Amino acid sequence: GTHLKRDCHRFIDAVQVALLDTATTTVYPEGMSAVNDPTAAGSFPFTMEQMSRTEQLMDEANLPTFPDGFRLLVLTPTQCKQLKDDAQFMRYAQAHAQFNALFPQYLTSCGKFHIFKSNTLSVTNNSSSVAIHYGHAIAPGVLLAGMGRPPRVCASTNDNYGEDVLSIWLADLAFGIANNTLAVSVR
């Protein structure tokens, strides 16, 4: 049961990541203008400057914030490490013990972002075989979800007369993007 529950959660996560990867706006590190610009690993790290430009872009577009005045920034572990290595970020970052207790993936807050780490975000190689990490800056209202029937575990009728225990989870779910301008891809 716990394996099927984990599988269901991973499926929902994978669908949401794929939907957020379709954001219409992309913010690259300073000096980078396309995915194929880096020719060596680590040549364009994620920095406070890139995060500030993302925040400015979202503010200028009048994108909403959550009730606490923040938006979400979800980054890969590599992006989080690069950000923590940025001295300017470390001066501005704020830790919130109450979030860390509830959300182990929570990194910190900085600017108008609550920053979370996720190891299920997209990472693809460019033409120089350099890994490009896809983070997401998210404003409320970007994702849609609906449920006709909740997930449940179903046993297969093809069980070799009870010798094989085959089961899957079934659900009637719908996912979509309400407005892909409410998310920004940070690479």
mmCIF file of C-alpha atoms in Angstrom:
data_model
loop_
_atom_site.group_PDB
_atom_site.id
_atom_site.type_symbol
_atom_site.label_atom_id
_atom_site.label_comp_id
_atom_site.label_asym_id
_atom_site.label_seq_id
_atom_site.Cartn_x
_atom_site.Cartn_y
_atom_site.Cartn_z
ATOM 1 C CA GLY A 1 0.000 0.000 0.000
ATOM 2 C CA THR A 2 2.730 2.504 0.845
ATOM 3 C CA HIS A 3 4.497 1.792 -2.453
ATOM 4 C CA LEU A 4 1.302 2.462 -4.410
ATOM 5 C CA LYS A 5 0.682 5.643 -2.412
ATOM 6 C CA ARG A 6 4.223 6.823 -3.166
ATOM 7 C CA ASP A 7 3.727 5.953 -6.843
ATOM 8 C CA CYS A 8 0.527 8.022 -6.946
ATOM 9 C CA HIS A 9 2.278 11.018 -5.342
ATOM 10 C CA ARG A 10 5.215 10.734 -7.763
ATOM 11 C CA PHE A 11 2.817 10.633 -10.726
ATOM 12 C CA ILE A 12 1.025 13.792 -9.558
ATOM 13 C CA ASP A 13 4.408 15.468 -8.982
ATOM 14 C CA ALA A 14 5.641 14.472 -12.464
ATOM 15 C CA VAL A 15 2.496 15.878 -14.108
ATOM 16 C CA GLN A 16 2.834 19.182 -12.253
ATOM 17 C CA VAL A 17 6.537 19.485 -13.132
ATOM 18 C CA ALA A 18 5.776 18.855 -16.819
ATOM 19 C CA LEU A 19 3.024 21.487 -16.746
ATOM 20 C CA LEU A 20 5.226 24.086 -15.012
ATOM 21 C CA ASP A 21 8.029 23.457 -17.544
ATOM 22 C CA THR A 22 5.697 25.025 -20.151
ATOM 23 C CA ALA A 23 5.937 28.482 -18.530
ATOM 24 C CA THR A 24 5.964 31.195 -21.195
ATOM 25 C CA THR A 25 8.740 33.207 -19.517
ATOM 26 C CA THR A 26 12.270 31.979 -18.852
ATOM 27 C CA VAL A 27 14.920 33.757 -16.787
ATOM 28 C CA TYR A 28 18.510 32.716 -17.453
ATOM 29 C CA PRO A 29 21.607 33.554 -15.394
ATOM 30 C CA GLU A 30 23.390 36.810 -16.180
ATOM 31 C CA GLY A 31 25.237 36.486 -19.499
ATOM 32 C CA MET A 32 23.243 33.444 -20.650
ATOM 33 C CA SER A 33 20.483 33.835 -23.228
ATOM 34 C CA ALA A 34 19.766 30.269 -24.363
ATOM 35 C CA VAL A 35 20.042 26.687 -23.127
ATOM 36 C CA ASN A 36 23.004 25.973 -25.419
ATOM 37 C CA ASP A 37 25.170 28.880 -24.164
ATOM 38 C CA PRO A 38 26.999 26.923 -21.414
ATOM 39 C CA THR A 39 29.866 24.803 -22.736
ATOM 40 C CA ALA A 40 31.230 23.777 -19.321
ATOM 41 C CA ALA A 41 29.437 22.564 -16.198
ATOM 42 C CA GLY A 42 28.984 25.271 -13.567
ATOM 43 C CA SER A 43 29.699 28.160 -15.958
ATOM 44 C CA PHE A 44 26.323 29.846 -15.281
ATOM 45 C CA PRO A 45 25.331 29.171 -11.634
ATOM 46 C CA PHE A 46 21.984 30.150 -10.153
ATOM 47 C CA THR A 47 22.529 33.347 -8.120
ATOM 48 C CA MET A 48 20.738 35.968 -6.057
ATOM 49 C CA GLU A 49 20.916 38.285 -9.095
ATOM 50 C CA GLN A 50 18.890 35.821 -11.202
ATOM 51 C CA MET A 51 16.403 35.369 -8.374
ATOM 52 C CA SER A 52 16.047 39.178 -8.017
ATOM 53 C CA ARG A 53 15.420 39.574 -11.758
ATOM 54 C CA THR A 54 12.761 36.852 -11.541
ATOM 55 C CA GLU A 55 11.078 38.637 -8.627
ATOM 56 C CA GLN A 56 11.236 41.963 -10.504
ATOM 57 C CA LEU A 57 9.742 40.399 -13.638
ATOM 58 C CA MET A 58 6.875 38.893 -11.627
ATOM 59 C CA ASP A 59 6.274 42.181 -9.766
ATOM 60 C CA GLU A 60 6.224 44.187 -13.008
ATOM 61 C CA ALA A 61 3.700 41.720 -14.464
ATOM 62 C CA ASN A 62 1.541 42.264 -11.331
ATOM 63 C CA LEU A 63 1.486 38.536 -10.597
ATOM 64 C CA PRO A 64 -0.353 37.723 -7.372
ATOM 65 C CA THR A 65 1.271 36.518 -4.172
ATOM 66 C CA PHE A 66 0.018 34.027 -1.628
ATOM 67 C CA PRO A 67 -1.762 35.468 1.461
ATOM 68 C CA ASP A 68 1.569 35.878 3.312
ATOM 69 C CA GLY A 69 2.923 38.126 0.508
ATOM 70 C CA PHE A 70 5.295 35.487 -0.900
ATOM 71 C CA ARG A 71 5.480 33.401 -4.066
ATOM 72 C CA LEU A 72 7.074 29.947 -4.361
ATOM 73 C CA LEU A 73 10.466 29.214 -5.862
ATOM 74 C CA VAL A 74 11.147 25.502 -6.374
ATOM 75 C CA LEU A 75 14.740 24.613 -7.277
ATOM 76 C CA THR A 76 16.823 21.518 -7.943
ATOM 77 C CA PRO A 77 19.411 20.519 -5.299
ATOM 78 C CA THR A 78 22.173 21.845 -7.590
ATOM 79 C CA GLN A 79 20.454 25.226 -7.914
ATOM 80 C CA CYS A 80 19.990 25.358 -4.120
ATOM 81 C CA LYS A 81 23.688 24.633 -3.549
ATOM 82 C CA GLN A 82 24.709 27.312 -6.057
ATOM 83 C CA LEU A 83 22.376 29.785 -4.361
ATOM 84 C CA LYS A 84 23.748 28.948 -0.898
ATOM 85 C CA ASP A 85 27.285 29.543 -2.243
ATOM 86 C CA ASP A 86 26.268 33.100 -3.271
ATOM 87 C CA ALA A 87 27.406 35.538 -0.541
ATOM 88 C CA GLN A 88 24.700 38.096 -1.400
ATOM 89 C CA PHE A 89 21.976 35.471 -1.006
ATOM 90 C CA MET A 90 23.311 34.383 2.386
ATOM 91 C CA ARG A 91 23.069 37.993 3.641
ATOM 92 C CA TYR A 92 19.380 38.267 2.664
ATOM 93 C CA ALA A 93 18.086 34.734 3.350
ATOM 94 C CA GLN A 94 15.759 34.216 6.325
ATOM 95 C CA ALA A 95 15.251 30.880 8.062
ATOM 96 C CA HIS A 96 11.851 29.984 9.495
ATOM 97 C CA ALA A 97 11.991 27.116 11.976
ATOM 98 C CA GLN A 98 8.227 26.524 11.824
ATOM 99 C CA PHE A 99 8.422 25.830 8.049
ATOM 100 C CA ASN A 100 11.443 23.559 8.386
ATOM 101 C CA ALA A 101 9.576 21.387 10.892
ATOM 102 C CA LEU A 102 6.531 21.012 8.615
ATOM 103 C CA PHE A 103 8.255 20.939 5.218
ATOM 104 C CA PRO A 104 11.646 19.205 5.098
ATOM 105 C CA GLN A 105 12.078 20.431 1.499
ATOM 106 C CA TYR A 106 11.840 24.080 2.645
ATOM 107 C CA LEU A 107 15.163 25.864 2.264
ATOM 108 C CA THR A 108 14.570 29.475 3.310
ATOM 109 C CA SER A 109 12.792 32.716 2.422
ATOM 110 C CA CYS A 110 14.402 35.523 0.485
ATOM 111 C CA GLY A 111 12.859 38.554 -1.162
ATOM 112 C CA LYS A 112 9.280 37.624 -2.041
ATOM 113 C CA PHE A 113 9.994 33.895 -2.345
ATOM 114 C CA HIS A 114 9.638 30.873 -0.108
ATOM 115 C CA ILE A 115 12.326 28.593 -1.550
ATOM 116 C CA PHE A 116 11.847 24.818 -1.722
ATOM 117 C CA LYS A 117 14.147 22.070 -2.928
ATOM 118 C CA SER A 118 12.896 19.264 -5.179
ATOM 119 C CA ASN A 119 14.896 16.442 -6.730
ATOM 120 C CA THR A 120 12.112 15.625 -9.206
ATOM 121 C CA LEU A 121 12.429 18.757 -11.363
ATOM 122 C CA SER A 122 13.543 18.509 -14.986
ATOM 123 C CA VAL A 123 17.264 18.347 -15.785
ATOM 124 C CA THR A 124 18.236 18.028 -19.444
ATOM 125 C CA ASN A 125 21.560 18.125 -21.254
ATOM 126 C CA ASN A 126 22.213 20.797 -23.854
ATOM 127 C CA SER A 127 24.194 20.284 -27.092
ATOM 128 C CA SER A 128 27.473 20.449 -25.098
ATOM 129 C CA SER A 129 26.262 17.770 -22.648
ATOM 130 C CA VAL A 130 25.962 20.361 -19.862
ATOM 131 C CA ALA A 131 23.058 19.717 -17.475
ATOM 132 C CA ILE A 132 20.426 22.484 -17.550
ATOM 133 C CA HIS A 133 18.313 22.584 -14.377
ATOM 134 C CA TYR A 134 14.693 23.793 -14.613
ATOM 135 C CA GLY A 135 13.446 25.591 -11.510
ATOM 136 C CA HIS A 136 10.005 27.189 -11.154
ATOM 137 C CA ALA A 137 8.899 30.529 -9.738
ATOM 138 C CA ILE A 138 5.191 30.103 -9.026
ATOM 139 C CA ALA A 139 2.392 32.584 -8.379
ATOM 140 C CA PRO A 140 -0.991 31.373 -7.074
ATOM 141 C CA GLY A 141 -3.533 30.251 -9.646
ATOM 142 C CA VAL A 142 -1.187 28.718 -12.200
ATOM 143 C CA LEU A 143 -2.227 25.059 -11.846
ATOM 144 C CA LEU A 144 -5.610 23.412 -12.252
ATOM 145 C CA ALA A 145 -6.573 20.049 -10.804
ATOM 146 C CA GLY A 146 -9.796 18.105 -10.606
ATOM 147 C CA MET A 147 -10.789 14.724 -9.257
ATOM 148 C CA GLY A 148 -13.694 12.605 -10.467
ATOM 149 C CA ARG A 149 -12.847 9.580 -8.326
ATOM 150 C CA PRO A 150 -10.119 9.565 -5.660
ATOM 151 C CA PRO A 151 -7.116 7.241 -6.083
ATOM 152 C CA ARG A 152 -7.783 3.677 -4.950
ATOM 153 C CA VAL A 153 -5.953 0.379 -5.158
ATOM 154 C CA CYS A 154 -7.504 -2.229 -7.448
ATOM 155 C CA ALA A 155 -6.580 -5.884 -7.731
ATOM 156 C CA SER A 156 -6.144 -7.379 -11.187
ATOM 157 C CA THR A 157 -8.540 -10.060 -12.390
ATOM 158 C CA ASN A 158 -5.626 -11.630 -14.287
ATOM 159 C CA ASP A 159 -4.028 -13.180 -11.188
ATOM 160 C CA ASN A 160 -3.208 -16.742 -12.375
ATOM 161 C CA TYR A 161 -5.946 -18.238 -10.177
ATOM 162 C CA GLY A 162 -4.784 -16.335 -7.100
ATOM 163 C CA GLU A 163 -1.083 -17.173 -7.522
ATOM 164 C CA ASP A 164 0.006 -13.674 -8.615
ATOM 165 C CA VAL A 165 -0.935 -10.626 -6.623
ATOM 166 C CA LEU A 166 -1.218 -7.882 -9.219
ATOM 167 C CA SER A 167 -2.556 -4.488 -8.227
ATOM 168 C CA ILE A 168 -2.529 -0.923 -9.469
ATOM 169 C CA TRP A 169 -3.985 2.371 -8.377
ATOM 170 C CA LEU A 170 -6.839 3.891 -10.346
ATOM 171 C CA ALA A 171 -8.157 7.428 -10.277
ATOM 172 C CA ASP A 172 -10.048 9.869 -12.446
ATOM 173 C CA LEU A 173 -7.892 12.992 -12.319
ATOM 174 C CA ALA A 174 -7.578 16.075 -14.514
ATOM 175 C CA PHE A 175 -4.612 18.446 -14.553
ATOM 176 C CA GLY A 176 -3.922 21.610 -16.490
ATOM 177 C CA ILE A 177 -2.498 25.089 -16.560
ATOM 178 C CA ALA A 178 -4.921 27.884 -15.729
ATOM 179 C CA ASN A 179 -2.522 30.582 -16.911
ATOM 180 C CA ASN A 180 1.066 29.717 -17.833
ATOM 181 C CA THR A 181 2.106 33.364 -17.457
ATOM 182 C CA LEU A 182 1.780 32.875 -13.670
ATOM 183 C CA ALA A 183 4.899 30.685 -13.633
ATOM 184 C CA VAL A 184 8.465 31.561 -14.609
ATOM 185 C CA SER A 185 11.058 28.974 -15.567
ATOM 186 C CA VAL A 186 14.460 29.675 -13.984
ATOM 187 C CA ARG A 187 17.287 27.751 -15.627
#
